GROMACS .gro file of N, CA and C in nm:
model
  369
    1MET      N    1   0.291   4.556  -0.844
    1MET     CA    2   0.424   4.545  -0.864
    1MET      C    3   0.469   4.597  -0.991
    2SER      N    4   0.554   4.656  -1.002
    2SER     CA    5   0.608   4.709  -1.134
    2SER      C    6   0.717   4.677  -1.207
    3GLU      N    7   0.804   4.593  -1.130
    3GLU     CA    8   0.924   4.553  -1.189
    3GLU      C    9   0.943   4.398  -1.155
    4ILE      N   10   0.996   4.314  -1.224
    4ILE     CA   11   1.042   4.181  -1.201
    4ILE      C   12   1.154   4.183  -1.107
    5PRO      N   13   1.177   4.107  -1.013
    5PRO     CA   14   1.313   4.073  -0.952
    5PRO      C   15   1.424   4.043  -1.040
    6LYS      N   16   1.526   4.107  -1.020
    6LYS     CA   17   1.657   4.082  -1.097
    6LYS      C   18   1.699   3.953  -1.109
    7ASP      N   19   1.700   3.893  -0.992
    7ASP     CA   20   1.786   3.751  -0.962
    7ASP      C   21   1.685   3.644  -1.011
    8LEU      N   22   1.550   3.674  -1.066
    8LEU     CA   23   1.470   3.565  -1.104
    8LEU      C   24   1.509   3.497  -1.237
    9PRO      N   25   1.524   3.354  -1.237
    9PRO     CA   26   1.546   3.294  -1.362
    9PRO      C   27   1.468   3.341  -1.499
   10ILE      N   28   1.504   3.335  -1.597
   10ILE     CA   29   1.448   3.389  -1.712
   10ILE      C   30   1.304   3.326  -1.743
   11PRO      N   31   1.303   3.186  -1.718
   11PRO     CA   32   1.168   3.131  -1.731
   11PRO      C   33   1.065   3.181  -1.644
   12LEU      N   34   1.095   3.182  -1.526
   12LEU     CA   35   1.011   3.237  -1.431
   12LEU      C   36   0.991   3.380  -1.435
   13ALA      N   37   1.065   3.460  -1.485
   13ALA     CA   38   1.054   3.605  -1.533
   13ALA      C   39   0.956   3.604  -1.640
   14ASN      N   40   0.960   3.505  -1.722
   14ASN     CA   41   0.844   3.525  -1.849
   14ASN      C   42   0.697   3.496  -1.782
   15TYR      N   43   0.694   3.405  -1.678
   15TYR     CA   44   0.578   3.379  -1.621
   15TYR      C   45   0.528   3.513  -1.545
   16VAL      N   46   0.622   3.573  -1.493
   16VAL     CA   47   0.600   3.690  -1.404
   16VAL      C   48   0.515   3.799  -1.498
   17ARG      N   49   0.585   3.798  -1.621
   17ARG     CA   50   0.536   3.901  -1.702
   17ARG      C   51   0.406   3.863  -1.764
   18LEU      N   52   0.378   3.738  -1.782
   18LEU     CA   53   0.251   3.699  -1.840
   18LEU      C   54   0.145   3.718  -1.728
   19ILE      N   55   0.179   3.695  -1.612
   19ILE     CA   56   0.072   3.728  -1.506
   19ILE      C   57   0.056   3.869  -1.499
   20MET      N   58   0.165   3.967  -1.495
   20MET     CA   59   0.150   4.115  -1.491
   20MET      C   60   0.060   4.156  -1.592
   21ASP      N   61   0.080   4.104  -1.732
   21ASP     CA   62   0.003   4.146  -1.850
   21ASP      C   63  -0.157   4.090  -1.844
   22ARG      N   64  -0.163   4.014  -1.736
   22ARG     CA   65  -0.312   3.958  -1.732
   22ARG      C   66  -0.348   3.856  -1.845
   23LYS      N   67  -0.245   3.763  -1.883
   23LYS     CA   68  -0.286   3.679  -1.990
   23LYS      C   69  -0.346   3.558  -1.924
   24SER      N   70  -0.414   3.485  -1.992
   24SER     CA   71  -0.520   3.378  -1.946
   24SER      C   72  -0.410   3.257  -1.994
   25PRO      N   73  -0.401   3.158  -1.929
   25PRO     CA   74  -0.463   3.109  -1.811
   25PRO      C   75  -0.384   3.144  -1.683
   26TYR      N   76  -0.280   3.208  -1.709
   26TYR     CA   77  -0.184   3.221  -1.583
   26TYR      C   78  -0.252   3.320  -1.479
   27TYR      N   79  -0.292   3.427  -1.521
   27TYR     CA   80  -0.368   3.518  -1.441
   27TYR      C   81  -0.480   3.465  -1.384
   28ASP      N   82  -0.552   3.374  -1.448
   28ASP     CA   83  -0.680   3.319  -1.412
   28ASP      C   84  -0.641   3.222  -1.287
   29VAL      N   85  -0.522   3.157  -1.288
   29VAL     CA   86  -0.480   3.066  -1.187
   29VAL      C   87  -0.460   3.147  -1.045
   30ILE      N   88  -0.382   3.249  -1.078
   30ILE     CA   89  -0.333   3.336  -0.954
   30ILE      C   90  -0.461   3.392  -0.899
   31GLN      N   91  -0.556   3.428  -0.990
   31GLN     CA   92  -0.683   3.500  -0.923
   31GLN      C   93  -0.754   3.393  -0.835
   32PHE      N   94  -0.754   3.279  -0.902
   32PHE     CA   95  -0.824   3.165  -0.824
   32PHE      C   96  -0.767   3.151  -0.698
   33LEU      N   97  -0.626   3.125  -0.698
   33LEU     CA   98  -0.558   3.091  -0.569
   33LEU      C   99  -0.594   3.194  -0.479
   34LEU      N  100  -0.570   3.323  -0.510
   34LEU     CA  101  -0.582   3.437  -0.401
   34LEU      C  102  -0.724   3.436  -0.334
   35LYS      N  103  -0.829   3.428  -0.429
   35LYS     CA  104  -0.970   3.416  -0.386
   35LYS      C  105  -0.971   3.296  -0.278
   36ASP      N  106  -0.939   3.193  -0.304
   36ASP     CA  107  -0.935   3.070  -0.233
   36ASP      C  108  -0.854   3.083  -0.089
   37MET      N  109  -0.731   3.140  -0.090
   37MET     CA  110  -0.659   3.169   0.017
   37MET      C  111  -0.730   3.275   0.107
   38GLU      N  112  -0.806   3.366   0.059
   38GLU     CA  113  -0.870   3.476   0.136
   38GLU      C  114  -1.003   3.388   0.198
   39MET      N  115  -1.049   3.325   0.131
   39MET     CA  116  -1.161   3.251   0.183
   39MET      C  117  -1.125   3.156   0.296
   40HIS      N  118  -1.021   3.079   0.286
   40HIS     CA  119  -0.946   2.990   0.391
   40HIS      C  120  -0.924   3.077   0.514
   41TYR      N  121  -0.868   3.190   0.487
   41TYR     CA  122  -0.809   3.274   0.593
   41TYR      C  123  -0.927   3.334   0.675
   42GLU      N  124  -1.045   3.370   0.593
   42GLU     CA  125  -1.150   3.425   0.672
   42GLU      C  126  -1.233   3.330   0.753
   43LYS      N  127  -1.237   3.193   0.693
   43LYS     CA  128  -1.298   3.092   0.775
   43LYS      C  129  -1.232   3.053   0.894
   44ARG      N  130  -1.097   3.096   0.903
   44ARG     CA  131  -1.034   3.069   1.052
   44ARG      C  132  -1.034   3.182   1.143
   45GLY      N  133  -1.106   3.294   1.081
   45GLY     CA  134  -1.129   3.390   1.180
   45GLY      C  135  -1.019   3.503   1.189
   46GLY      N  136  -0.940   3.489   1.082
   46GLY     CA  137  -0.826   3.588   1.089
   46GLY      C  138  -0.692   3.532   1.139
   47SER      N  139  -0.689   3.415   1.173
   47SER     CA  140  -0.553   3.341   1.234
   47SER      C  141  -0.490   3.296   1.119
   48GLU      N  142  -0.353   3.289   1.124
   48GLU     CA  143  -0.268   3.241   1.020
   48GLU      C  144  -0.309   3.093   0.987
   49VAL      N  145  -0.308   3.073   0.869
   49VAL     CA  146  -0.344   2.944   0.815
   49VAL      C  147  -0.232   2.893   0.724
   50VAL      N  148  -0.197   2.782   0.699
   50VAL     CA  149  -0.108   2.702   0.604
   50VAL      C  150  -0.179   2.672   0.495
   51TYR      N  151  -0.171   2.734   0.383
   51TYR     CA  152  -0.264   2.693   0.244
   51TYR      C  153  -0.170   2.589   0.164
   52ALA      N  154  -0.206   2.473   0.133
   52ALA     CA  155  -0.148   2.378   0.067
   52ALA      C  156  -0.192   2.372  -0.078
   53ILE      N  157  -0.102   2.380  -0.182
   53ILE     CA  158  -0.141   2.376  -0.311
   53ILE      C  159  -0.070   2.237  -0.378
   54ASN      N  160  -0.168   2.156  -0.422
   54ASN     CA  161  -0.130   2.048  -0.508
   54ASN      C  162  -0.158   2.072  -0.648
   55PRO      N  163  -0.056   2.087  -0.735
   55PRO     CA  164  -0.063   2.142  -0.859
   55PRO      C  165  -0.167   2.039  -0.943
   56ARG      N  166  -0.152   1.922  -0.936
   56ARG     CA  167  -0.252   1.841  -1.006
   56ARG      C  168  -0.398   1.846  -0.973
   57THR      N  169  -0.413   1.863  -0.825
   57THR     CA  170  -0.560   1.889  -0.782
   57THR      C  171  -0.606   2.015  -0.838
   58LEU      N  172  -0.526   2.099  -0.819
   58LEU     CA  173  -0.556   2.253  -0.860
   58LEU      C  174  -0.606   2.246  -1.029
   59HIS      N  175  -0.527   2.175  -1.094
   59HIS     CA  176  -0.530   2.160  -1.245
   59HIS      C  177  -0.681   2.099  -1.256
   60GLU      N  178  -0.708   1.997  -1.210
   60GLU     CA  179  -0.842   1.940  -1.197
   60GLU      C  180  -0.963   2.044  -1.159
   61GLU      N  181  -0.937   2.108  -1.054
   61GLU     CA  182  -1.036   2.197  -1.018
   61GLU      C  183  -1.057   2.328  -1.111
   62ILE      N  184  -0.942   2.384  -1.162
   62ILE     CA  185  -0.953   2.507  -1.244
   62ILE      C  186  -0.970   2.470  -1.390
   63ASP      N  187  -0.953   2.350  -1.424
   63ASP     CA  188  -0.980   2.309  -1.562
   63ASP      C  189  -1.136   2.314  -1.596
   64LYS      N  190  -1.208   2.300  -1.505
   64LYS     CA  191  -1.359   2.314  -1.519
   64LYS      C  192  -1.403   2.463  -1.542
   65LYS      N  193  -1.335   2.560  -1.485
   65LYS     CA  194  -1.364   2.699  -1.498
   65LYS      C  195  -1.293   2.765  -1.610
   66VAL      N  196  -1.169   2.736  -1.646
   66VAL     CA  197  -1.095   2.791  -1.738
   66VAL      C  198  -1.040   2.693  -1.841
   67ARG      N  199  -1.118   2.681  -1.946
   67ARG     CA  200  -1.071   2.615  -2.061
   67ARG      C  201  -0.962   2.650  -2.166
   68ASN      N  202  -0.849   2.586  -2.136
   68ASN     CA  203  -0.735   2.642  -2.220
   68ASN      C  204  -0.637   2.545  -2.248
   69LYS      N  205  -0.577   2.527  -2.367
   69LYS     CA  206  -0.488   2.425  -2.381
   69LYS      C  207  -0.340   2.444  -2.322
   70LYS      N  208  -0.337   2.572  -2.280
   70LYS     CA  209  -0.196   2.586  -2.214
   70LYS      C  210  -0.197   2.551  -2.062
   71LEU      N  211  -0.310   2.533  -2.014
   71LEU     CA  212  -0.338   2.509  -1.884
   71LEU      C  213  -0.301   2.362  -1.852
   72THR      N  214  -0.171   2.331  -1.825
   72THR     CA  215  -0.124   2.196  -1.775
   72THR      C  216  -0.080   2.191  -1.626
   73THR      N  217  -0.049   2.098  -1.573
   73THR     CA  218   0.020   2.078  -1.422
   73THR      C  219   0.147   2.150  -1.446
   74VAL      N  220   0.232   2.137  -1.545
   74VAL     CA  221   0.368   2.182  -1.541
   74VAL      C  222   0.348   2.353  -1.546
   75ASN      N  223   0.257   2.407  -1.646
   75ASN     CA  224   0.238   2.547  -1.623
   75ASN      C  225   0.182   2.600  -1.510
   76ILE      N  226   0.104   2.515  -1.437
   76ILE     CA  227   0.043   2.551  -1.300
   76ILE      C  228   0.160   2.571  -1.211
   77CYS      N  229   0.246   2.459  -1.207
   77CYS     CA  230   0.373   2.481  -1.124
   77CYS      C  231   0.449   2.589  -1.134
   78ARG      N  232   0.477   2.641  -1.269
   78ARG     CA  233   0.559   2.748  -1.287
   78ARG      C  234   0.491   2.877  -1.263
   79THR      N  235   0.348   2.885  -1.275
   79THR     CA  236   0.283   2.994  -1.239
   79THR      C  237   0.272   3.018  -1.096
   80ILE      N  238   0.278   2.915  -1.016
   80ILE     CA  239   0.283   2.924  -0.871
   80ILE      C  240   0.416   2.971  -0.830
   81LEU      N  241   0.532   2.930  -0.868
   81LEU     CA  242   0.665   2.954  -0.855
   81LEU      C  243   0.693   3.106  -0.887
   82ALA      N  244   0.627   3.144  -1.012
   82ALA     CA  245   0.647   3.288  -1.036
   82ALA      C  246   0.569   3.379  -0.938
   83LEU      N  247   0.437   3.328  -0.905
   83LEU     CA  248   0.375   3.418  -0.798
   83LEU      C  249   0.460   3.427  -0.671
   84LEU      N  250   0.503   3.324  -0.627
   84LEU     CA  251   0.603   3.307  -0.496
   84LEU      C  252   0.723   3.394  -0.503
   85TYR      N  253   0.806   3.369  -0.610
   85TYR     CA  254   0.935   3.429  -0.614
   85TYR      C  255   0.921   3.585  -0.671
   86GLY      N  256   0.824   3.609  -0.770
   86GLY     CA  257   0.800   3.732  -0.807
   86GLY      C  258   0.736   3.833  -0.730
   87SER      N  259   0.664   3.777  -0.632
   87SER     CA  260   0.606   3.868  -0.519
   87SER      C  261   0.703   3.902  -0.411
   88ASP      N  262   0.808   3.827  -0.407
   88ASP     CA  263   0.923   3.849  -0.291
   88ASP      C  264   0.880   3.801  -0.168
   89LEU      N  265   0.789   3.685  -0.174
   89LEU     CA  266   0.793   3.610  -0.053
   89LEU      C  267   0.903   3.537  -0.015
   90LYS      N  268   0.932   3.508   0.108
   90LYS     CA  269   1.061   3.468   0.161
   90LYS      C  270   1.040   3.324   0.184
   91GLU      N  271   1.115   3.240   0.130
   91GLU     CA  272   1.115   3.087   0.130
   91GLU      C  273   1.158   3.059   0.279
   92GLU      N  274   1.074   2.950   0.344
   92GLU     CA  275   1.079   2.909   0.456
   92GLU      C  276   1.012   3.008   0.564
   93GLU      N  277   1.009   3.119   0.526
   93GLU     CA  278   0.947   3.235   0.635
   93GLU      C  279   0.778   3.237   0.582
   94ASP      N  280   0.774   3.252   0.448
   94ASP     CA  281   0.629   3.285   0.406
   94ASP      C  282   0.582   3.156   0.332
   95PHE      N  283   0.660   3.076   0.278
   95PHE     CA  284   0.620   2.946   0.201
   95PHE      C  285   0.716   2.838   0.195
   96TYR      N  286   0.691   2.729   0.175
   96TYR     CA  287   0.785   2.616   0.172
   96TYR      C  288   0.721   2.519   0.070
   97VAL      N  289   0.820   2.438   0.017
   97VAL     CA  290   0.773   2.346  -0.092
   97VAL      C  291   0.804   2.204  -0.018
   98THR      N  292   0.709   2.096  -0.057
   98THR     CA  293   0.745   1.963  -0.017
   98THR      C  294   0.741   1.879  -0.122
   99THR      N  295   0.797   1.759  -0.112
   99THR     CA  296   0.801   1.665  -0.239
   99THR      C  297   0.738   1.547  -0.198
  100THR      N  298   0.626   1.497  -0.275
  100THR     CA  299   0.564   1.354  -0.254
  100THR      C  300   0.656   1.248  -0.266
  101SER      N  301   0.604   1.131  -0.237
  101SER     CA  302   0.713   1.013  -0.269
  101SER      C  303   0.727   0.996  -0.410
  102GLY      N  304   0.641   1.043  -0.475
  102GLY     CA  305   0.639   1.031  -0.630
  102GLY      C  306   0.741   1.139  -0.697
  103GLY      N  307   0.782   1.226  -0.618
  103GLY     CA  308   0.857   1.322  -0.677
  103GLY      C  309   0.793   1.455  -0.707
  104ARG      N  310   0.662   1.454  -0.694
  104ARG     CA  311   0.581   1.574  -0.731
  104ARG      C  312   0.585   1.688  -0.621
  105ARG      N  313   0.582   1.804  -0.662
  105ARG     CA  314   0.576   1.910  -0.570
  105ARG      C  315   0.457   1.948  -0.500
  106ASN      N  316   0.454   1.995  -0.376
  106ASN     CA  317   0.339   2.055  -0.317
  106ASN      C  318   0.377   2.187  -0.252
  107TYR      N  319   0.306   2.291  -0.278
  107TYR     CA  320   0.359   2.437  -0.228
  107TYR      C  321   0.249   2.466  -0.088
  108HIS      N  322   0.310   2.524  -0.010
  108HIS     CA  323   0.249   2.564   0.130
  108HIS      C  324   0.284   2.706   0.144
  109ILE      N  325   0.177   2.790   0.159
  109ILE     CA  326   0.187   2.921   0.178
  109ILE      C  327   0.115   2.962   0.321
  110LYS      N  328   0.205   3.037   0.394
  110LYS     CA  329   0.137   3.082   0.536
  110LYS      C  330   0.065   3.189   0.500
  111VAL      N  331  -0.052   3.196   0.504
  111VAL     CA  332  -0.166   3.306   0.488
  111VAL      C  333  -0.181   3.382   0.615
  112ASN      N  334  -0.151   3.501   0.610
  112ASN     CA  335  -0.171   3.610   0.707
  112ASN      C  336  -0.186   3.736   0.642
  113PRO      N  337  -0.227   3.844   0.707
  113PRO     CA  338  -0.247   3.966   0.639
  113PRO      C  339  -0.140   4.018   0.560
  114ARG      N  340  -0.006   3.996   0.619
  114ARG     CA  341   0.115   4.051   0.549
  114ARG      C  342   0.124   3.964   0.406
  115THR      N  343   0.125   3.847   0.412
  115THR     CA  344   0.110   3.767   0.277
  115THR      C  345   0.009   3.804   0.174
  116LEU      N  346  -0.104   3.814   0.231
  116LEU     CA  347  -0.234   3.840   0.150
  116LEU      C  348  -0.198   3.967   0.099
  117ASN      N  349  -0.140   4.067   0.157
  117ASN     CA  350  -0.109   4.203   0.105
  117ASN      C  351  -0.031   4.196   0.009
  118ILE      N  352   0.088   4.119   0.016
  118ILE     CA  353   0.204   4.108  -0.080
  118ILE      C  354   0.158   4.054  -0.211
  119LEU      N  355   0.077   3.927  -0.191
  119LEU     CA  356   0.034   3.851  -0.312
  119LEU      C  357  -0.075   3.940  -0.374
  120SER      N  358  -0.166   4.012  -0.317
  120SER     CA  359  -0.265   4.098  -0.382
  120SER      C  360  -0.192   4.227  -0.452
  121ARG      N  361  -0.087   4.266  -0.407
  121ARG     CA  362  -0.008   4.383  -0.475
  121ARG      C  363   0.057   4.326  -0.597
  122PHE      N  364   0.071   4.213  -0.587
  122PHE     CA  365   0.154   4.135  -0.715
  122PHE      C  366   0.080   4.154  -0.850
  123LEU      N  367  -0.078   4.139  -0.823
  123LEU     CA  368  -0.151   4.155  -0.949
  123LEU      C  369  -0.175   4.299  -0.972
   0.00000   0.00000   0.00000
């Protein structure tokens, strides 16, 4: 991906730029997610799977591998949103967002060859 979508809000555009410039921990979070998505997709034998991301759980998992003060649950949420909107995935068609009873967001991505290709090109 060579350019940032024009209609993307400035805070998300900044995160897209950080990911594209391979800045840690943002790029590391995306790499972790893509590898995990591919693994889940392959386990299902190549059939579409919905990959759920809970930012709080992801923070706990990735914090063990990537030690960085900037790695917070809020930054993980923004990084995920930058990935989804920066890669031009379509909301409701390719991904959707749910909210827990406590108001926290969970992200669900429909993983198939098309979405994997789009997300891989993003990096």
